[in-house]
Amino acid sequence: MNIGGWAPEPAETTELIGTAPSIALAGVLDVAAPADELPPLWQWLHFLERPAQHELGPDGHPLEGRFLPPVPNRRRMFAGGRFTVHSPIRYGDTITRRAELASTALKRGRSGELLFVTVRHTFVRDGDEVAVEEQDLVYRSGDPVSRPAQVSHESPVPEAPWTLPITADPVLLFRFSALTYNAHRIHYDEAYATRIEGHGGLVVHGPLLAMLCLELPRRAGHRARALSFRAQRPVYAGRPFVAAGSPDGALAIEVPGATAMTATFA
């Protein structure tokens, strides 16, 4: 896998933070909408890219983009990230997001070469840095991996002070895709997800799993100032999973017999 001298320049986007996206996500999560400020990670509902239809590839992602590596037959996976809050982003704020390529790393996995790309977003209000986010994305090229073994439909029963049992159905995935303007077909086209990309069903969005992890301390009244999360395996629609955590800062997404995502908050 050769990316040559790929080194995209930083880019800035400015947006007035409105309440409508948060109200919509609150409806998806069956919770009351936040009153004054964006909960951490809910900035993913803002600063969205809206490419034209002809600019999309066969997987639903844009064919080209400032931070999309020049990899042939590119397949994209969400790997994790980090988020630090210095000052809350409030509704009515005008926020500038500065995006830049933080790092790249080429590794070899079971399915071949993998390119890890980290994109850093710095959020600025009136010249002051209010938050910093890093997203870790993985790209591979070539044939899809073989379809995974049959996934259990049993509900995991983690031992944790905080638990949130969930079964994400296609309607929930569709609504989250719409809110984040995510056209990746693995989230709504089961034939594509299973036959082309080798998944065991429709894939629950990695960002949605991270948000569900952070719902645990938020619903318990904790205000997270720093968090990190790492995806370990896909979670599929229609299969029960549980967001689990504790006040000591440990969070996870548990599926039967395995952990799909780990996270920490402070």
PDB file of N, CA and C in Angstrom, residues 144-212:
ATOM      1  N   PRO A 144     -12.719  -8.419   0.226  1.00  0.00           N
ATOM      2  CA  PRO A 144     -13.261  -8.401   1.585  1.00  0.00           C
ATOM      3  C   PRO A 144     -12.792  -9.602   2.372  1.00  0.00           C
ATOM      4  N   VAL A 145     -12.816  -9.455   3.690  1.00  0.00           N
ATOM      5  CA  VAL A 145     -12.471 -10.583   4.543  1.00  0.00           C
ATOM      6  C   VAL A 145     -13.602 -11.592   4.496  1.00  0.00           C
ATOM      7  N   SER A 146     -13.329 -12.833   4.912  1.00  0.00           N
ATOM      8  CA  SER A 146     -14.360 -13.848   4.929  1.00  0.00           C
ATOM      9  C   SER A 146     -15.433 -13.494   5.958  1.00  0.00           C
ATOM     10  N   ARG A 147     -16.641 -13.969   5.719  1.00  0.00           N
ATOM     11  CA  ARG A 147     -17.742 -13.655   6.620  1.00  0.00           C
ATOM     12  C   ARG A 147     -17.488 -14.284   7.981  1.00  0.00           C
ATOM     13  N   PRO A 148     -17.721 -13.532   9.073  1.00  0.00           N
ATOM     14  CA  PRO A 148     -17.457 -14.053  10.412  1.00  0.00           C
ATOM     15  C   PRO A 148     -18.415 -15.185  10.773  1.00  0.00           C
ATOM     16  N   ALA A 149     -18.058 -15.910  11.821  1.00  0.00           N
ATOM     17  CA  ALA A 149     -18.897 -16.997  12.293  1.00  0.00           C
ATOM     18  C   ALA A 149     -20.232 -16.449  12.792  1.00  0.00           C
ATOM     19  N   GLN A 150     -21.204 -17.338  12.948  1.00  0.00           N
ATOM     20  CA  GLN A 150     -22.528 -16.955  13.421  1.00  0.00           C
ATOM     21  C   GLN A 150     -22.428 -16.205  14.744  1.00  0.00           C
ATOM     22  N   VAL A 151     -23.147 -15.096  14.821  1.00  0.00           N
ATOM     23  CA  VAL A 151     -23.105 -14.249  16.001  1.00  0.00           C
ATOM     24  C   VAL A 151     -24.254 -14.621  16.931  1.00  0.00           C
ATOM     25  N   SER A 152     -23.981 -14.684  18.216  1.00  0.00           N
ATOM     26  CA  SER A 152     -24.982 -15.072  19.196  1.00  0.00           C
ATOM     27  C   SER A 152     -26.069 -14.011  19.339  1.00  0.00           C
ATOM     28  N   HIS A 153     -27.311 -14.460  19.556  1.00  0.00           N
ATOM     29  CA  HIS A 153     -28.417 -13.556  19.819  1.00  0.00           C
ATOM     30  C   HIS A 153     -28.730 -13.470  21.309  1.00  0.00           C
ATOM     31  N   GLU A 154     -27.918 -14.112  22.138  1.00  0.00           N
ATOM     32  CA  GLU A 154     -28.121 -14.027  23.576  1.00  0.00           C
ATOM     33  C   GLU A 154     -27.696 -12.656  24.090  1.00  0.00           C
ATOM     34  N   SER A 155     -28.312 -12.230  25.174  1.00  0.00           N
ATOM     35  CA  SER A 155     -27.970 -10.936  25.761  1.00  0.00           C
ATOM     36  C   SER A 155     -26.796 -11.087  26.722  1.00  0.00           C
ATOM     37  N   PRO A 156     -25.738 -10.281  26.576  1.00  0.00           N
ATOM     38  CA  PRO A 156     -24.647 -10.322  27.548  1.00  0.00           C
ATOM     39  C   PRO A 156     -25.113  -9.791  28.894  1.00  0.00           C
ATOM     40  N   VAL A 157     -24.512 -10.286  29.953  1.00  0.00           N
ATOM     41  CA  VAL A 157     -24.882  -9.851  31.306  1.00  0.00           C
ATOM     42  C   VAL A 157     -23.614  -9.413  32.037  1.00  0.00           C
ATOM     43  N   PRO A 158     -23.110  -8.219  31.737  1.00  0.00           N
ATOM     44  CA  PRO A 158     -21.886  -7.763  32.400  1.00  0.00           C
ATOM     45  C   PRO A 158     -22.135  -7.380  33.847  1.00  0.00           C
ATOM     46  N   GLU A 159     -21.117  -7.545  34.673  1.00  0.00           N
ATOM     47  CA  GLU A 159     -21.201  -7.120  36.060  1.00  0.00           C
ATOM     48  C   GLU A 159     -20.599  -5.723  36.167  1.00  0.00           C
ATOM     49  N   ALA A 160     -21.453  -4.717  36.222  1.00  0.00           N
ATOM     50  CA  ALA A 160     -20.995  -3.327  36.280  1.00  0.00           C
ATOM     51  C   ALA A 160     -22.068  -2.497  36.959  1.00  0.00           C
ATOM     52  N   PRO A 161     -21.669  -1.422  37.653  1.00  0.00           N
ATOM     53  CA  PRO A 161     -22.661  -0.557  38.314  1.00  0.00           C
ATOM     54  C   PRO A 161     -23.626   0.098  37.330  1.00  0.00           C
ATOM     55  N   TRP A 162     -23.130   0.434  36.143  1.00  0.00           N
ATOM     56  CA  TRP A 162     -23.964   1.077  35.134  1.00  0.00           C
ATOM     57  C   TRP A 162     -24.116   0.128  33.951  1.00  0.00           C
ATOM     58  N   THR A 163     -25.326  -0.094  33.506  1.00  0.00           N
ATOM     59  CA  THR A 163     -25.549  -0.895  32.307  1.00  0.00           C
ATOM     60  C   THR A 163     -26.680  -0.287  31.494  1.00  0.00           C
ATOM     61  N   LEU A 164     -26.571  -0.425  30.197  1.00  0.00           N
ATOM     62  CA  LEU A 164     -27.599   0.050  29.275  1.00  0.00           C
ATOM     63  C   LEU A 164     -27.748  -1.003  28.185  1.00  0.00           C
ATOM     64  N   PRO A 165     -28.722  -1.919  28.303  1.00  0.00           N
ATOM     65  CA  PRO A 165     -28.906  -2.956  27.284  1.00  0.00           C
ATOM     66  C   PRO A 165     -29.568  -2.379  26.028  1.00  0.00           C
ATOM     67  N   ILE A 166     -29.083  -2.799  24.885  1.00  0.00           N
ATOM     68  CA  ILE A 166     -29.543  -2.233  23.615  1.00  0.00           C
ATOM     69  C   ILE A 166     -29.571  -3.335  22.554  1.00  0.00           C
ATOM     70  N   THR A 167     -30.545  -3.252  21.684  1.00  0.00           N
ATOM     71  CA  THR A 167     -30.531  -3.995  20.430  1.00  0.00           C
ATOM     72  C   THR A 167     -30.803  -2.972  19.330  1.00  0.00           C
ATOM     73  N   ALA A 168     -29.810  -2.699  18.525  1.00  0.00           N
ATOM     74  CA  ALA A 168     -29.943  -1.672  17.489  1.00  0.00           C
ATOM     75  C   ALA A 168     -30.609  -2.288  16.264  1.00  0.00           C
ATOM     76  N   ASP A 169     -31.788  -1.794  15.925  1.00  0.00           N
ATOM     77  CA  ASP A 169     -32.462  -2.321  14.742  1.00  0.00           C
ATOM     78  C   ASP A 169     -32.133  -1.443  13.532  1.00  0.00           C
ATOM     79  N   PRO A 170     -32.496  -1.878  12.325  1.00  0.00           N
ATOM     80  CA  PRO A 170     -32.165  -1.092  11.131  1.00  0.00           C
ATOM     81  C   PRO A 170     -32.739   0.318  11.152  1.00  0.00           C
ATOM     82  N   VAL A 171     -33.875   0.517  11.821  1.00  0.00           N
ATOM     83  CA  VAL A 171     -34.459   1.857  11.886  1.00  0.00           C
ATOM     84  C   VAL A 171     -33.543   2.797  12.668  1.00  0.00           C
ATOM     85  N   LEU A 172     -33.031   2.332  13.808  1.00  0.00           N
ATOM     86  CA  LEU A 172     -32.117   3.151  14.601  1.00  0.00           C
ATOM     87  C   LEU A 172     -30.858   3.485  13.797  1.00  0.00           C
ATOM     88  N   LEU A 173     -30.311   2.485  13.098  1.00  0.00           N
ATOM     89  CA  LEU A 173     -29.105   2.728  12.299  1.00  0.00           C
ATOM     90  C   LEU A 173     -29.387   3.733  11.185  1.00  0.00           C
ATOM     91  N   PHE A 174     -30.557   3.605  10.561  1.00  0.00           N
ATOM     92  CA  PHE A 174     -30.917   4.547   9.494  1.00  0.00           C
ATOM     93  C   PHE A 174     -30.986   5.967  10.036  1.00  0.00           C
ATOM     94  N   ARG A 175     -31.631   6.125  11.194  1.00  0.00           N
ATOM     95  CA  ARG A 175     -31.786   7.470  11.747  1.00  0.00           C
ATOM     96  C   ARG A 175     -30.440   8.062  12.143  1.00  0.00           C
ATOM     97  N   PHE A 176     -29.545   7.252  12.694  1.00  0.00           N
ATOM     98  CA  PHE A 176     -28.232   7.779  13.066  1.00  0.00           C
ATOM     99  C   PHE A 176     -27.425   8.118  11.812  1.00  0.00           C
ATOM    100  N   SER A 177     -27.517   7.291  10.782  1.00  0.00           N
ATOM    101  CA  SER A 177     -26.837   7.613   9.521  1.00  0.00           C
ATOM    102  C   SER A 177     -27.336   8.942   8.974  1.00  0.00           C
ATOM    103  N   ALA A 178     -28.652   9.168   9.045  1.00  0.00           N
ATOM    104  CA  ALA A 178     -29.217  10.412   8.534  1.00  0.00           C
ATOM    105  C   ALA A 178     -28.721  11.606   9.335  1.00  0.00           C
ATOM    106  N   LEU A 179     -28.661  11.478  10.660  1.00  0.00           N
ATOM    107  CA  LEU A 179     -28.225  12.582  11.509  1.00  0.00           C
ATOM    108  C   LEU A 179     -26.773  12.956  11.259  1.00  0.00           C
ATOM    109  N   THR A 180     -25.943  11.978  10.942  1.00  0.00           N
ATOM    110  CA  THR A 180     -24.515  12.232  10.745  1.00  0.00           C
ATOM    111  C   THR A 180     -24.142  12.299   9.264  1.00  0.00           C
ATOM    112  N   TYR A 181     -25.125  12.255   8.390  1.00  0.00           N
ATOM    113  CA  TYR A 181     -24.932  12.306   6.937  1.00  0.00           C
ATOM    114  C   TYR A 181     -23.918  11.244   6.482  1.00  0.00           C
ATOM    115  N   ASN A 182     -24.092  10.043   7.024  1.00  0.00           N
ATOM    116  CA  ASN A 182     -23.179   8.931   6.765  1.00  0.00           C
ATOM    117  C   ASN A 182     -23.848   7.974   5.786  1.00  0.00           C
ATOM    118  N   ALA A 183     -23.327   7.906   4.567  1.00  0.00           N
ATOM    119  CA  ALA A 183     -23.930   7.061   3.531  1.00  0.00           C
ATOM    120  C   ALA A 183     -23.222   5.719   3.375  1.00  0.00           C
ATOM    121  N   HIS A 184     -22.357   5.349   4.326  1.00  0.00           N
ATOM    122  CA  HIS A 184     -21.647   4.067   4.227  1.00  0.00           C
ATOM    123  C   HIS A 184     -22.669   2.936   4.223  1.00  0.00           C
ATOM    124  N   ARG A 185     -22.630   2.109   3.192  1.00  0.00           N
ATOM    125  CA  ARG A 185     -23.683   1.117   2.975  1.00  0.00           C
ATOM    126  C   ARG A 185     -23.673  -0.011   4.000  1.00  0.00           C
ATOM    127  N   ILE A 186     -22.598  -0.194   4.758  1.00  0.00           N
ATOM    128  CA  ILE A 186     -22.582  -1.273   5.750  1.00  0.00           C
ATOM    129  C   ILE A 186     -23.611  -1.047   6.850  1.00  0.00           C
ATOM    130  N   HIS A 187     -24.157   0.181   6.948  1.00  0.00           N
ATOM    131  CA  HIS A 187     -25.100   0.496   8.017  1.00  0.00           C
ATOM    132  C   HIS A 187     -26.566   0.355   7.596  1.00  0.00           C
ATOM    133  N   TYR A 188     -26.838   0.197   6.280  1.00  0.00           N
ATOM    134  CA  TYR A 188     -28.243   0.110   5.856  1.00  0.00           C
ATOM    135  C   TYR A 188     -28.490  -0.881   4.727  1.00  0.00           C
ATOM    136  N   ASP A 189     -27.452  -1.362   4.067  1.00  0.00           N
ATOM    137  CA  ASP A 189     -27.594  -2.282   2.942  1.00  0.00           C
ATOM    138  C   ASP A 189     -27.009  -3.631   3.353  1.00  0.00           C
ATOM    139  N   GLU A 190     -27.861  -4.525   3.848  1.00  0.00           N
ATOM    140  CA  GLU A 190     -27.358  -5.781   4.405  1.00  0.00           C
ATOM    141  C   GLU A 190     -26.681  -6.649   3.352  1.00  0.00           C
ATOM    142  N   ALA A 191     -27.208  -6.673   2.142  1.00  0.00           N
ATOM    143  CA  ALA A 191     -26.579  -7.471   1.085  1.00  0.00           C
ATOM    144  C   ALA A 191     -25.161  -6.976   0.818  1.00  0.00           C
ATOM    145  N   TYR A 192     -24.991  -5.662   0.767  1.00  0.00           N
ATOM    146  CA  TYR A 192     -23.645  -5.114   0.559  1.00  0.00           C
ATOM    147  C   TYR A 192     -22.753  -5.426   1.748  1.00  0.00           C
ATOM    148  N   ALA A 193     -23.261  -5.217   2.968  1.00  0.00           N
ATOM    149  CA  ALA A 193     -22.444  -5.420   4.167  1.00  0.00           C
ATOM    150  C   ALA A 193     -21.945  -6.858   4.265  1.00  0.00           C
ATOM    151  N   THR A 194     -22.797  -7.830   3.937  1.00  0.00           N
ATOM    152  CA  THR A 194     -22.422  -9.237   4.107  1.00  0.00           C
ATOM    153  C   THR A 194     -21.671  -9.797   2.904  1.00  0.00           C
ATOM    154  N   ARG A 195     -22.132  -9.492   1.696  1.00  0.00           N
ATOM    155  CA  ARG A 195     -21.554 -10.117   0.503  1.00  0.00           C
ATOM    156  C   ARG A 195     -20.313  -9.403  -0.015  1.00  0.00           C
ATOM    157  N   ILE A 196     -20.274  -8.078   0.163  1.00  0.00           N
ATOM    158  CA  ILE A 196     -19.144  -7.313  -0.387  1.00  0.00           C
ATOM    159  C   ILE A 196     -18.080  -7.057   0.677  1.00  0.00           C
ATOM    160  N   GLU A 197     -18.484  -6.655   1.875  1.00  0.00           N
ATOM    161  CA  GLU A 197     -17.494  -6.316   2.899  1.00  0.00           C
ATOM    162  C   GLU A 197     -17.310  -7.415   3.935  1.00  0.00           C
ATOM    163  N   GLY A 198     -18.071  -8.516   3.804  1.00  0.00           N
ATOM    164  CA  GLY A 198     -17.812  -9.690   4.623  1.00  0.00           C
ATOM    165  C   GLY A 198     -18.258  -9.606   6.063  1.00  0.00           C
ATOM    166  N   HIS A 199     -19.220  -8.745   6.368  1.00  0.00           N
ATOM    167  CA  HIS A 199     -19.710  -8.634   7.735  1.00  0.00           C
ATOM    168  C   HIS A 199     -20.800  -9.671   8.010  1.00  0.00           C
ATOM    169  N   GLY A 200     -21.151  -9.791   9.294  1.00  0.00           N
ATOM    170  CA  GLY A 200     -22.188 -10.731   9.701  1.00  0.00           C
ATOM    171  C   GLY A 200     -23.566 -10.124   9.749  1.00  0.00           C
ATOM    172  N   GLY A 201     -23.738  -8.937   9.224  1.00  0.00           N
ATOM    173  CA  GLY A 201     -25.015  -8.240   9.222  1.00  0.00           C
ATOM    174  C   GLY A 201     -24.779  -6.751   9.089  1.00  0.00           C
ATOM    175  N   LEU A 202     -25.841  -5.969   9.264  1.00  0.00           N
ATOM    176  CA  LEU A 202     -25.676  -4.517   9.268  1.00  0.00           C
ATOM    177  C   LEU A 202     -24.812  -4.108  10.459  1.00  0.00           C
ATOM    178  N   VAL A 203     -23.896  -3.196  10.244  1.00  0.00           N
ATOM    179  CA  VAL A 203     -22.919  -2.816  11.260  1.00  0.00           C
ATOM    180  C   VAL A 203     -23.416  -1.600  12.037  1.00  0.00           C
ATOM    181  N   VAL A 204     -23.395  -1.707  13.353  1.00  0.00           N
ATOM    182  CA  VAL A 204     -23.721  -0.561  14.209  1.00  0.00           C
ATOM    183  C   VAL A 204     -22.546   0.428  14.141  1.00  0.00           C
ATOM    184  N   HIS A 205     -22.836   1.690  13.949  1.00  0.00           N
ATOM    185  CA  HIS A 205     -21.811   2.727  13.795  1.00  0.00           C
ATOM    186  C   HIS A 205     -20.874   2.760  15.001  1.00  0.00           C
ATOM    187  N   GLY A 206     -19.571   2.810  14.737  1.00  0.00           N
ATOM    188  CA  GLY A 206     -18.611   2.984  15.817  1.00  0.00           C
ATOM    189  C   GLY A 206     -18.860   4.243  16.634  1.00  0.00           C
ATOM    190  N   PRO A 207     -19.103   5.397  15.986  1.00  0.00           N
ATOM    191  CA  PRO A 207     -19.402   6.602  16.769  1.00  0.00           C
ATOM    192  C   PRO A 207     -20.641   6.457  17.646  1.00  0.00           C
ATOM    193  N   LEU A 208     -21.650   5.730  17.170  1.00  0.00           N
ATOM    194  CA  LEU A 208     -22.834   5.512  18.001  1.00  0.00           C
ATOM    195  C   LEU A 208     -22.479   4.702  19.240  1.00  0.00           C
ATOM    196  N   LEU A 209     -21.637   3.680  19.093  1.00  0.00           N
ATOM    197  CA  LEU A 209     -21.214   2.887  20.250  1.00  0.00           C
ATOM    198  C   LEU A 209     -20.461   3.751  21.260  1.00  0.00           C
ATOM    199  N   ALA A 210     -19.578   4.632  20.756  1.00  0.00           N
ATOM    200  CA  ALA A 210     -18.834   5.519  21.654  1.00  0.00           C
ATOM    201  C   ALA A 210     -19.786   6.463  22.395  1.00  0.00           C
ATOM    202  N   MET A 211     -20.782   6.991  21.685  1.00  0.00           N
ATOM    203  CA  MET A 211     -21.764   7.862  22.332  1.00  0.00           C
ATOM    204  C   MET A 211     -22.552   7.118  23.397  1.00  0.00           C
ATOM    205  N   LEU A 212     -22.906   5.851  23.118  1.00  0.00           N
ATOM    206  CA  LEU A 212     -23.659   5.067  24.095  1.00  0.00           C
ATOM    207  C   LEU A 212     -22.816   4.787  25.336  1.00  0.00           C
TER     208      LEU A 212
END
